[in-house]
C-alpha cells in the first residue's frame, strides 16, 4: 500500500508541475530607454470654399407687378365690352339687346 501511496503522490506532483508550467509566467528586465512620444500637430483653420452655385436670377412675378396685371385685365375687359357694344350696334341697329 505504501507503493501505491507514493505513486499517487508522484502522479499528483507531476500534474501540479505541468499545470504550473502552462501558466506562462514571464520575467522581463527593462533597460530604461524611453519610447518615442507622439504629439498631434496644431490644428490649422482653413476657410470654407466659395459657394459653387451662381447667384439667383430674378425671373417672374414680383409683388410690385400686380398693378400691371390689373391694368392689362382692365384694358382687355374694356376692349371686349367695346367689341360687344359694336357688335350689338351693327346687329340690332342701336336698340340694345
PDB file of C-alpha atoms in Angstrom:
ATOM      1  CA  UNK A   1       0.000   0.000   0.000  1.00  0.00           C
ATOM      2  CA  UNK A   2       2.925   2.230   0.614  1.00  0.00           C
ATOM      3  CA  UNK A   3       3.977   1.920  -3.008  1.00  0.00           C
ATOM      4  CA  UNK A   4       0.501   2.914  -4.171  1.00  0.00           C
ATOM      5  CA  UNK A   5       0.506   5.985  -1.943  1.00  0.00           C
ATOM      6  CA  UNK A   6       3.934   7.066  -3.160  1.00  0.00           C
ATOM      7  CA  UNK A   7       2.825   6.529  -6.792  1.00  0.00           C
ATOM      8  CA  UNK A   8      -0.297   8.616  -6.285  1.00  0.00           C
ATOM      9  CA  UNK A   9       1.745  11.377  -4.661  1.00  0.00           C
ATOM     10  CA  UNK A  10       4.227  11.415  -7.521  1.00  0.00           C
ATOM     11  CA  UNK A  11       1.356  11.478 -10.055  1.00  0.00           C
ATOM     12  CA  UNK A  12      -0.304  14.443  -8.349  1.00  0.00           C
ATOM     13  CA  UNK A  13       3.015  16.266  -8.173  1.00  0.00           C
ATOM     14  CA  UNK A  14       3.591  15.763 -11.911  1.00  0.00           C
ATOM     15  CA  UNK A  15       0.095  17.085 -12.646  1.00  0.00           C
ATOM     16  CA  UNK A  16       0.694  20.134 -10.425  1.00  0.00           C
ATOM     17  CA  UNK A  17       4.040  20.862 -12.080  1.00  0.00           C
ATOM     18  CA  UNK A  18       2.565  20.563 -15.570  1.00  0.00           C
ATOM     19  CA  UNK A  19      -0.280  22.974 -14.720  1.00  0.00           C
ATOM     20  CA  UNK A  20       2.218  25.476 -13.260  1.00  0.00           C
ATOM     21  CA  UNK A  21       4.321  25.139 -16.381  1.00  0.00           C
ATOM     22  CA  UNK A  22       1.343  26.020 -18.560  1.00  0.00           C
ATOM     23  CA  UNK A  23       0.731  29.255 -16.607  1.00  0.00           C
ATOM     24  CA  UNK A  24       3.275  31.091 -18.865  1.00  0.00           C
ATOM     25  CA  UNK A  25       4.937  33.188 -16.263  1.00  0.00           C
ATOM     26  CA  UNK A  26       7.302  35.660 -17.944  1.00  0.00           C
ATOM     27  CA  UNK A  27      10.203  37.535 -16.460  1.00  0.00           C
ATOM     28  CA  UNK A  28      11.206  40.786 -18.194  1.00  0.00           C
ATOM     29  CA  UNK A  29      14.017  43.190 -17.495  1.00  0.00           C
ATOM     30  CA  UNK A  30      13.638  46.813 -18.691  1.00  0.00           C
ATOM     31  CA  UNK A  31      16.683  48.813 -19.802  1.00  0.00           C
ATOM     32  CA  UNK A  32      15.168  52.286 -19.296  1.00  0.00           C
ATOM     33  CA  UNK A  33      15.190  53.792 -22.807  1.00  0.00           C
ATOM     34  CA  UNK A  34      12.011  55.853 -23.252  1.00  0.00           C
ATOM     35  CA  UNK A  35       9.800  55.143 -26.235  1.00  0.00           C
ATOM     36  CA  UNK A  36       9.175  57.910 -28.811  1.00  0.00           C
ATOM     37  CA  UNK A  37       6.233  60.111 -27.807  1.00  0.00           C
ATOM     38  CA  UNK A  38       3.639  61.052 -30.442  1.00  0.00           C
ATOM     39  CA  UNK A  39       2.411  64.643 -30.317  1.00  0.00           C
ATOM     40  CA  UNK A  40      -0.535  65.684 -32.507  1.00  0.00           C
ATOM     41  CA  UNK A  41       0.129  68.670 -34.800  1.00  0.00           C
ATOM     42  CA  UNK A  42      -1.506  72.004 -34.100  1.00  0.00           C
ATOM     43  CA  UNK A  43      -4.939  72.397 -35.742  1.00  0.00           C
ATOM     44  CA  UNK A  44      -4.999  74.661 -38.788  1.00  0.00           C
ATOM     45  CA  UNK A  45      -8.095  76.688 -39.748  1.00  0.00           C
ATOM     46  CA  UNK A  46      -8.947  76.541 -43.415  1.00  0.00           C
ATOM     47  CA  UNK A  47     -11.595  78.890 -44.783  1.00  0.00           C
ATOM     48  CA  UNK A  48     -14.553  77.123 -46.415  1.00  0.00           C
ATOM     49  CA  UNK A  49     -14.600  77.198 -50.210  1.00  0.00           C
ATOM     50  CA  UNK A  50     -16.716  79.728 -52.052  1.00  0.00           C
ATOM     51  CA  UNK A  51     -20.216  78.534 -52.965  1.00  0.00           C
ATOM     52  CA  UNK A  52     -20.322  76.607 -56.205  1.00  0.00           C
ATOM     53  CA  UNK A  53     -23.706  77.916 -57.318  1.00  0.00           C
ATOM     54  CA  UNK A  54     -24.499  81.051 -59.261  1.00  0.00           C
ATOM     55  CA  UNK A  55     -26.445  83.903 -57.762  1.00  0.00           C
ATOM     56  CA  UNK A  56     -30.211  83.540 -58.220  1.00  0.00           C
ATOM     57  CA  UNK A  57     -31.676  85.307 -61.201  1.00  0.00           C
ATOM     58  CA  UNK A  58     -34.915  87.163 -60.596  1.00  0.00           C
ATOM     59  CA  UNK A  59     -37.489  85.959 -63.088  1.00  0.00           C
ATOM     60  CA  UNK A  60     -41.237  86.077 -62.981  1.00  0.00           C
ATOM     61  CA  UNK A  61     -43.814  87.664 -60.761  1.00  0.00           C
ATOM     62  CA  UNK A  62     -42.915  90.387 -58.276  1.00  0.00           C
ATOM     63  CA  UNK A  63     -45.086  91.892 -55.595  1.00  0.00           C
ATOM     64  CA  UNK A  64     -44.996  95.264 -57.292  1.00  0.00           C
ATOM     65  CA  UNK A  65     -46.046  93.863 -60.677  1.00  0.00           C
ATOM     66  CA  UNK A  66     -49.642  93.019 -59.778  1.00  0.00           C
ATOM     67  CA  UNK A  67     -50.773  96.530 -60.788  1.00  0.00           C
ATOM     68  CA  UNK A  68     -49.535  95.810 -64.312  1.00  0.00           C
ATOM     69  CA  UNK A  69     -51.640  92.679 -64.488  1.00  0.00           C
ATOM     70  CA  UNK A  70     -54.694  94.518 -63.151  1.00  0.00           C
ATOM     71  CA  UNK A  71     -54.254  97.265 -65.738  1.00  0.00           C
ATOM     72  CA  UNK A  72     -53.891  94.718 -68.524  1.00  0.00           C
ATOM     73  CA  UNK A  73     -57.016  92.844 -67.429  1.00  0.00           C
ATOM     74  CA  UNK A  74     -58.960  96.089 -67.157  1.00  0.00           C
ATOM     75  CA  UNK A  75     -57.860  97.124 -70.654  1.00  0.00           C
ATOM     76  CA  UNK A  76     -58.763  93.708 -72.061  1.00  0.00           C
ATOM     77  CA  UNK A  77     -62.186  93.887 -70.395  1.00  0.00           C
ATOM     78  CA  UNK A  78     -62.822  97.372 -71.872  1.00  0.00           C
ATOM     79  CA  UNK A  79     -61.848  96.195 -75.353  1.00  0.00           C
ATOM     80  CA  UNK A  80     -64.103  93.151 -75.029  1.00  0.00           C
ATOM     81  CA  UNK A  81     -67.024  95.282 -73.883  1.00  0.00           C
ATOM     82  CA  UNK A  82     -66.417  97.732 -76.734  1.00  0.00           C
ATOM     83  CA  UNK A  83     -66.415  94.865 -79.249  1.00  0.00           C
ATOM     84  CA  UNK A  84     -69.655  93.563 -77.753  1.00  0.00           C
ATOM     85  CA  UNK A  85     -71.136  97.048 -77.970  1.00  0.00           C
ATOM     86  CA  UNK A  86     -70.097  97.424 -81.607  1.00  0.00           C
ATOM     87  CA  UNK A  87     -71.499  94.005 -82.481  1.00  0.00           C
ATOM     88  CA  UNK A  88     -74.847  94.816 -80.900  1.00  0.00           C
ATOM     89  CA  UNK A  89     -74.985  98.189 -82.657  1.00  0.00           C
ATOM     90  CA  UNK A  90     -74.406  96.562 -86.027  1.00  0.00           C
ATOM     91  CA  UNK A  91     -76.700  93.655 -85.413  1.00  0.00           C
ATOM     92  CA  UNK A  92     -79.685  95.299 -83.740  1.00  0.00           C
ATOM     93  CA  UNK A  93     -79.386  98.791 -85.071  1.00  0.00           C
ATOM     94  CA  UNK A  94     -78.675 100.534 -81.822  1.00  0.00           C
ATOM     95  CA  UNK A  95     -81.651  99.197 -79.866  1.00  0.00           C
ATOM     96  CA  UNK A  96     -79.564  97.351 -77.318  1.00  0.00           C
ATOM     97  CA  UNK A  97     -80.383  93.791 -76.505  1.00  0.00           C
TER      98      UNK A  97
END
